[in-house]
Coordinates of C-alpha atoms and ligand atoms in Angstrom, one line a residue:
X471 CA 72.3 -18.7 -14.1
X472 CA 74.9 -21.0 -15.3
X473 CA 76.7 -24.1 -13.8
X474 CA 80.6 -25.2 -13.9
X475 CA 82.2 -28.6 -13.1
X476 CA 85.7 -27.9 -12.5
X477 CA 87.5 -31.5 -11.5
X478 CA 90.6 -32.3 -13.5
X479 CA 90.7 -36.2 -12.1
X480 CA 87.5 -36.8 -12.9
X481 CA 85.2 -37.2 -16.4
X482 CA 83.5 -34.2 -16.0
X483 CA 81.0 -35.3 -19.3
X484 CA 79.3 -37.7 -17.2
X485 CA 78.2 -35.3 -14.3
X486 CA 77.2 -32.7 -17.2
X487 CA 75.4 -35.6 -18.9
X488 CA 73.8 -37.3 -15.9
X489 CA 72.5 -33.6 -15.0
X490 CA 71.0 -33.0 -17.9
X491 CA 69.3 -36.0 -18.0
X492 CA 67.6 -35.0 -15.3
X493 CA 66.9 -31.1 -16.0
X494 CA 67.7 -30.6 -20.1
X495 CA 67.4 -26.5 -19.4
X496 CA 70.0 -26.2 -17.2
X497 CA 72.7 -24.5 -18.8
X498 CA 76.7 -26.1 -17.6
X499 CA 80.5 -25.5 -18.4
X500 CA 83.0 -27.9 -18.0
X501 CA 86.4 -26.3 -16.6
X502 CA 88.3 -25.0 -18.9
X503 CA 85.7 -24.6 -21.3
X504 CA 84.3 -21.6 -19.8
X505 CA 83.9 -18.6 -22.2
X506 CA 84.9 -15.6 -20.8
X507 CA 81.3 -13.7 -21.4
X508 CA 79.7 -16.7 -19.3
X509 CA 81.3 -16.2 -15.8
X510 CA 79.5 -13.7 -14.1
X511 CA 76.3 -15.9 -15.2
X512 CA 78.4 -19.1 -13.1
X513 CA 76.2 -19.2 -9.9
X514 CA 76.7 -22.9 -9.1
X515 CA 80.6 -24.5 -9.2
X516 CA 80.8 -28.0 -8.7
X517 CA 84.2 -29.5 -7.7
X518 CA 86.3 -32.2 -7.6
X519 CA 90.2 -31.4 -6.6
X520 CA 90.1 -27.8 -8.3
X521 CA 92.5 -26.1 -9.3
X522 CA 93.7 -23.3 -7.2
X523 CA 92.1 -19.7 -7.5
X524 CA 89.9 -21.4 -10.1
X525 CA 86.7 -20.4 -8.4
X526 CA 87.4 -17.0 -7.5
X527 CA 87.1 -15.6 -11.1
X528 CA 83.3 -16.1 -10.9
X529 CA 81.9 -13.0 -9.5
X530 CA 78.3 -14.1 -8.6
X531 CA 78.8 -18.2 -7.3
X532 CA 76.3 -18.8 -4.4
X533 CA 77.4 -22.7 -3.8
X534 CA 79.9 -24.6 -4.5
X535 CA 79.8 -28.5 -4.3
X536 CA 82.0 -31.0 -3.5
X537 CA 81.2 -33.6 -5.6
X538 CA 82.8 -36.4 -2.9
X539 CA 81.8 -36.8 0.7
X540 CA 85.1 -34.9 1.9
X541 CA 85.9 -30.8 1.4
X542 CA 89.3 -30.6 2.6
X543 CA 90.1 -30.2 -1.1
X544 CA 88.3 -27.3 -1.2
X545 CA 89.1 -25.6 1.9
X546 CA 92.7 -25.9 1.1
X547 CA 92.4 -23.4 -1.7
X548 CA 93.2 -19.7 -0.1
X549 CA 91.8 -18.3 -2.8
X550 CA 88.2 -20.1 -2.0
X551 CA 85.9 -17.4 -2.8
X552 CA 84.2 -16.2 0.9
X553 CA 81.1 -16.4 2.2
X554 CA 79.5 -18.9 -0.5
X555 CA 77.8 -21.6 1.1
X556 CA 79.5 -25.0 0.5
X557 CA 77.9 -28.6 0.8
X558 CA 78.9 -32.4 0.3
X559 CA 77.7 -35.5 -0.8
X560 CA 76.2 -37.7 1.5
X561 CA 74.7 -40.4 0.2
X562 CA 74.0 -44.1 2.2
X563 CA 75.4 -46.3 -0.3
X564 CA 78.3 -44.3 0.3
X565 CA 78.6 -44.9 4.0
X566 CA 77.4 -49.2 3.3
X567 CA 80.4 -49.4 1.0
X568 CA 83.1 -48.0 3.5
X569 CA 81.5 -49.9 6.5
X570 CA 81.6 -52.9 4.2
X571 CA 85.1 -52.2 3.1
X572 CA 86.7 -51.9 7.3
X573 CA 84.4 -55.1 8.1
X574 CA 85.9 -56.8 5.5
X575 CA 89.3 -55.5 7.2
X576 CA 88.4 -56.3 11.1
X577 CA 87.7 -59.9 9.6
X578 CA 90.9 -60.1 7.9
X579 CA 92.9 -59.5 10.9
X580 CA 90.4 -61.4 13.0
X581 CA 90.5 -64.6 11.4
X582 CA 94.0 -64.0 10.0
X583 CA 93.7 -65.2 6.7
X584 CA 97.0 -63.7 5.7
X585 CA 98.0 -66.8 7.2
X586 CA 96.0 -69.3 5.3
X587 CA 96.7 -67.6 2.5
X588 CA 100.7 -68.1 3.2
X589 CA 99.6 -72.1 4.3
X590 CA 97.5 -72.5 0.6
X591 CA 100.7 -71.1 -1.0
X592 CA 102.7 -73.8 0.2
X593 CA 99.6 -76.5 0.2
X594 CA 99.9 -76.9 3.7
X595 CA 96.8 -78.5 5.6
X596 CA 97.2 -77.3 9.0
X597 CA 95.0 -76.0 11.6
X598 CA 96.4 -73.0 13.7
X599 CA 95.2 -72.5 17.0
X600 CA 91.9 -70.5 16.8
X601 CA 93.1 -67.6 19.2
X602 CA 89.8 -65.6 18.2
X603 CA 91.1 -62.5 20.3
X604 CA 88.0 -60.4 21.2
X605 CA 88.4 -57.2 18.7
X606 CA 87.5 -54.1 20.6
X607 CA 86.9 -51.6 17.9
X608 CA 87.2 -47.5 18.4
X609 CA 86.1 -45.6 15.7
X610 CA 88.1 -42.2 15.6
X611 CA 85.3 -39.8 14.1
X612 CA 81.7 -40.6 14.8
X613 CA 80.1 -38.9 11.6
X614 CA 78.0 -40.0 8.9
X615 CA 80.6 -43.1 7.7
X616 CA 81.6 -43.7 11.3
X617 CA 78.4 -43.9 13.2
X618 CA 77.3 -46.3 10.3
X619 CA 80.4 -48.4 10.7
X620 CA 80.6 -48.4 14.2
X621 CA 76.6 -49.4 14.7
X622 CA 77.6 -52.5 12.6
X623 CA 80.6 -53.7 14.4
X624 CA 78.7 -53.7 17.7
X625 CA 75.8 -55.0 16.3
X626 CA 78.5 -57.8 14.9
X627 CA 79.0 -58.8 18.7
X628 CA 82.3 -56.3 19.2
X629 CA 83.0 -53.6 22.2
X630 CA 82.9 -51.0 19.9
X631 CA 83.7 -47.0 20.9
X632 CA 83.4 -43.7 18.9
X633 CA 85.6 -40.9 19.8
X634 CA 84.2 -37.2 18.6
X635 CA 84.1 -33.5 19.3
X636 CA 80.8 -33.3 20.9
X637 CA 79.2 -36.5 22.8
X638 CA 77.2 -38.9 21.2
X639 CA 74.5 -41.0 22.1
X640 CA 74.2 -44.6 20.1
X641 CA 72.9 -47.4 21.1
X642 CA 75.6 -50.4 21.7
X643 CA 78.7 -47.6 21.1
X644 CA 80.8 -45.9 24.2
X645 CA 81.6 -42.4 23.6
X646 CA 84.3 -40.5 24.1
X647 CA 84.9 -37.0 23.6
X648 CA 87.5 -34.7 23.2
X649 CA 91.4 -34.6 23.9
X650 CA 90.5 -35.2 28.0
X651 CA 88.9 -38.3 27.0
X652 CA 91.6 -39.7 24.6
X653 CA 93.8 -41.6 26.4
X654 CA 90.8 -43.5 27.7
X655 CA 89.4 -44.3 24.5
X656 CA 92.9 -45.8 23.0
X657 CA 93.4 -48.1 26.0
X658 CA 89.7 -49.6 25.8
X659 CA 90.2 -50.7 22.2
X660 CA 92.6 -52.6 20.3
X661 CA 91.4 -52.0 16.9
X662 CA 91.6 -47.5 15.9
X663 CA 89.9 -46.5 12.2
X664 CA 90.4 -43.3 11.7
X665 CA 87.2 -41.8 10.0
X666 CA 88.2 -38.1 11.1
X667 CA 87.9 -35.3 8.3
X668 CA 90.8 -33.8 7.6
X669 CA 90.8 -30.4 9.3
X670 CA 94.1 -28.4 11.2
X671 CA 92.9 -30.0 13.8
X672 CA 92.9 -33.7 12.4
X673 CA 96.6 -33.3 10.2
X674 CA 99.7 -35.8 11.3
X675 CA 96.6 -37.3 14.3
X676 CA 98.3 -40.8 13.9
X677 CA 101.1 -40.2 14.7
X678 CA 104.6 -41.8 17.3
X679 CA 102.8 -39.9 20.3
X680 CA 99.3 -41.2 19.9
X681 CA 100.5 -44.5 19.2
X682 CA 102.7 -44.7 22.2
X683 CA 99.1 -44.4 24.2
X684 CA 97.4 -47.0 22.5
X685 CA 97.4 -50.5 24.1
X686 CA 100.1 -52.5 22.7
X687 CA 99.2 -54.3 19.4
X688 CA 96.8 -52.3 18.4
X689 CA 96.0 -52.9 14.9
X690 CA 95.1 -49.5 12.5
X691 CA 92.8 -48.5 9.6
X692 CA 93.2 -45.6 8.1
X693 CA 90.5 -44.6 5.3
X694 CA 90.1 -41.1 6.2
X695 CA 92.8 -39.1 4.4
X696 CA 96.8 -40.0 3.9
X697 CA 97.3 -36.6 6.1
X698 CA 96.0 -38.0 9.0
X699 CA 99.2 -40.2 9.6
X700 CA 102.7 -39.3 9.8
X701 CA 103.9 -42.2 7.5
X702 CA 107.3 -41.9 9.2
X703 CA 106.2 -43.0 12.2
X704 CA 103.9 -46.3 11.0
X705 CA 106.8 -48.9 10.4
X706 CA 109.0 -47.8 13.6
X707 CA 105.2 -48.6 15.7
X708 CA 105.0 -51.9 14.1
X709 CA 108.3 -53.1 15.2
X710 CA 108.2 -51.8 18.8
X711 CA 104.6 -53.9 19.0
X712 CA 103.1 -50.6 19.4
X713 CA 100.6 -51.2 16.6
X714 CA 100.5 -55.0 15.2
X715 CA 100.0 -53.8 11.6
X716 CA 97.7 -51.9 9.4
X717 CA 95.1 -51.2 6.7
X718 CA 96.0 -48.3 4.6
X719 CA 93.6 -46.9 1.8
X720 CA 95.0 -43.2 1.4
X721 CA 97.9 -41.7 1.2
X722 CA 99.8 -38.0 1.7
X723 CA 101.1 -38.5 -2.1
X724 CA 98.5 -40.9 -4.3
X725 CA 99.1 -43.0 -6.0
X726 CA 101.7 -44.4 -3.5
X727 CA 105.5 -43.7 -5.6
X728 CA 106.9 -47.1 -5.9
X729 CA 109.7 -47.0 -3.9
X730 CA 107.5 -46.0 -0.7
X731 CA 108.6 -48.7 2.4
X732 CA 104.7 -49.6 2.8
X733 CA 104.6 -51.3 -0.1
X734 CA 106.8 -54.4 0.7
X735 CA 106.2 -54.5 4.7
X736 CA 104.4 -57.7 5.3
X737 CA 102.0 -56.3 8.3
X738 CA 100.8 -53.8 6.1
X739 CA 98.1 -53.8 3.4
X740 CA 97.7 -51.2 1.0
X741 CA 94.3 -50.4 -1.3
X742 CA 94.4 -47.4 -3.8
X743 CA 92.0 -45.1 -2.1
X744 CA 89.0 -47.3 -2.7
X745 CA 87.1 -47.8 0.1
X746 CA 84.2 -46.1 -1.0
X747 CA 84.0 -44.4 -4.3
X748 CA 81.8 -41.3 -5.0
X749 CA 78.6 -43.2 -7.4
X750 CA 77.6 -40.0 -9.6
X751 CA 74.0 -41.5 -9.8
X752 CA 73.3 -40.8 -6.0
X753 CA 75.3 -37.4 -6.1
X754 CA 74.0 -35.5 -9.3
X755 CA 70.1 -36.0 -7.9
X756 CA 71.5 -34.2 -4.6
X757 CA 73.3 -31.8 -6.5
X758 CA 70.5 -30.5 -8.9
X759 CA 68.5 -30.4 -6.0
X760 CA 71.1 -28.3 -3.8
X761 CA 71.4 -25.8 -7.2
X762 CA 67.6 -25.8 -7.2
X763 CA 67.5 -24.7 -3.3
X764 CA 70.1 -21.9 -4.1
X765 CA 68.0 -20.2 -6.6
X766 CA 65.0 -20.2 -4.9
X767 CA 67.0 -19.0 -1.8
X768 CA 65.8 -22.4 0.1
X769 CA 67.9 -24.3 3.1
X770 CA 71.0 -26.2 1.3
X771 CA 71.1 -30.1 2.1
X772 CA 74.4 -31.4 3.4
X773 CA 76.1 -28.1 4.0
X774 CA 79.3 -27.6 5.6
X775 CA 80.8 -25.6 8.4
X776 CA 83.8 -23.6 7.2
X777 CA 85.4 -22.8 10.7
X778 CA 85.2 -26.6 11.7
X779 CA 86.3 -27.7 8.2
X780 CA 84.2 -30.5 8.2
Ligands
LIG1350 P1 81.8 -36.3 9.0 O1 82.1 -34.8 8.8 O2 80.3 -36.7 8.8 O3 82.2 -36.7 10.5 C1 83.4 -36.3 11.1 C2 83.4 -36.8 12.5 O4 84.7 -36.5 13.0 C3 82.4 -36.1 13.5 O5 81.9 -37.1 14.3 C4 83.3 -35.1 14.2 O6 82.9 -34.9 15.6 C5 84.6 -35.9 14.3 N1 85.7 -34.9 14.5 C6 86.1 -33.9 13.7 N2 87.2 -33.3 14.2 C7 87.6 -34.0 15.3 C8 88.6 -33.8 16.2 N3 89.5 -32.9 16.1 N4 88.6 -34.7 17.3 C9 87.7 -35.7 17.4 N5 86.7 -35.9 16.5 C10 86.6 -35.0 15.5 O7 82.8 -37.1 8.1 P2 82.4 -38.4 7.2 O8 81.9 -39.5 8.1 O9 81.5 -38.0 6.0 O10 83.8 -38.7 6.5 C11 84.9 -39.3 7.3 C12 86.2 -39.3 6.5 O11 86.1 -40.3 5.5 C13 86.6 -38.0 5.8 O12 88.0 -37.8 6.0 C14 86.4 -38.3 4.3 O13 87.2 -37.5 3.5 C15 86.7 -39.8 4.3 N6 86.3 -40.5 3.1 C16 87.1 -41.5 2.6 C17 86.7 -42.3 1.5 C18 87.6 -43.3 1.0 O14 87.2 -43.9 -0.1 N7 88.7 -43.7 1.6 C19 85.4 -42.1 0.9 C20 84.5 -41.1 1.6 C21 85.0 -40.4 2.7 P3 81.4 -34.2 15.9 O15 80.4 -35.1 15.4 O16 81.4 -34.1 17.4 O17 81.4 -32.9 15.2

């Protein structure tokens, strides 16, 4: 039994070292260092952005892990090896630092200090009007990083709704559910953060058509995935008033090229996918411990649901 970490963006010596801190018998290959003799011992992949068809030449894996919170990069490889159980990191600090981050977001818009900052530029000592306009927050995708986001903005004193396949129930959070219940949702708020996985399903969801039912103005934060919005679309949304602006922290093509239109549009902010970043102390525990529950044929923590993609 044998373990390979296969993430080409990543510094694959850290997992390896931080897991054999913890367990010095384990026995782990980092991709492409794997020799040929070892792969039929490769029970356990871990991943991070793999390569295509690299997992399927290990006969005997029984998990693979995403090293990250999302799997879409997994899922995307047709050549994913069936059948093999697959989880994700989920981890609180995880879900604090990406509520923290759209907080700090809300507040920026809030309190405009975009504005301020333009008055300081100029030294400019003048009050605006306080026009504290009542943010009504939905919360597209009411998972493990949007539940915990959107229990903080309501308990923060804002109407605050989730939208989701199935219902929910959370205290202080409206719930609406399903494609029936969509139109409803996007008139009740005027702030939309899209927390959605990215699935078939979820691909090019922000798009001209769904923001022609928002209520005018509405303001967006995206810190899902870049597929989620047709980028096209954003700028023409801001001009018509559809949407008033918007927080952007992922991209279709990362990093953003320098010539992209984003960049220099004044209503929008851009943040190099760093909303909440993976900490490799709080994943490699749950990853040892998920390899340890696949050898001795236990229930996997954190596992994930191949036909939903999420
Ligand atoms: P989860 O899988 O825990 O939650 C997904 C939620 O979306 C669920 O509530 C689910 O509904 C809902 N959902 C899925 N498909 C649909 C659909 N078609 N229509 C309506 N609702 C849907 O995801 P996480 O909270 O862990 O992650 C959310 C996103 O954040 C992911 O895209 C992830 O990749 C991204 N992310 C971004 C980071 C960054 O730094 N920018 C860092 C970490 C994650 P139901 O509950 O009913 O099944």
């Amino acid at each position: 039994m044998a373990i390979v970490i296969i993430a080409p963006t990543r510094d694959t010596r850290i997992w390896a070292q931080g897991l054999l801190a913890l367990d010095p018998t384990l026995e782990i290959y980092e991709h492409p260092h794997v020799p040929e003799d070892v792969k039929d011992r490769i029970t356990c992949a871990i991943t991070w952005l793999h390569p295509e068809g690299s997992l399927s030449v290990f006969p005997n894996l029984n998990i693979i892990c995403s090293m990250g919170a999302g799997v879409d990069h997994m899922l995307a490889d047709a050549q994913l090896p069936k059948g093999v159980p697959i989880t994700r990191i989920v981890d609180p600090a995880l879900a604090w630092s990406m509520s923290n981050f759209v907080i700090a977001a809300l507040f920026n818009h809030h309190r405009n200090w975009e504005h301020f900052r333009k008055q300081q530029a100029g030294k400019r000592w003048a009050q605006a009007d306080l026009c504290e306009v009542p943010l009504r927050v939905g919360v597209l995708g009411l998972g493990v990083l949007g539940k915990d986001l959107a229990q903080k903005v309501s308990a923060l004193g804002f109407y605050t709704a989730g939208f989701s396949q199935t219902p929910k129930e959370v205290a202080g959070i409206e719930s609406f559910v399903g494609a029936s219940q969509l139109d409803a949702f996007l008139q009740a708020v005027n702030v939309l953060v899209c927390l959605l996985p990215l699935t078939p399903a979820t691909e090019n969801y922000l798009n001209a058509q769904l923001f022609e039912r928002c209520s005018p103005g509405t303001y967006l934060i995206n810190v899902a995935r870049g597929k989620h919005l047709v980028e096209e679309d954003l700028i023409p949304a801001i001009h018509s008033g559809q949407l008033s602006g918007a927080v952007l922290d992922v991209f279709r093509e990362e990093p953003l090229p320098v010539h992209h239109p984003f960049w220099e549009h004044p209503n929008i902010v851009i943040t190099p996918h760093h909303a909440s970043l993976t900490n490799p102390d709080a994943a490699i525990p749950q990853l040892l411990e998920n390899y340890r529950r696949s050898i001795q044929g236990e229930q996997l923590l954190n596992t994930v649901d191949r036909k939903k993609g999420y």
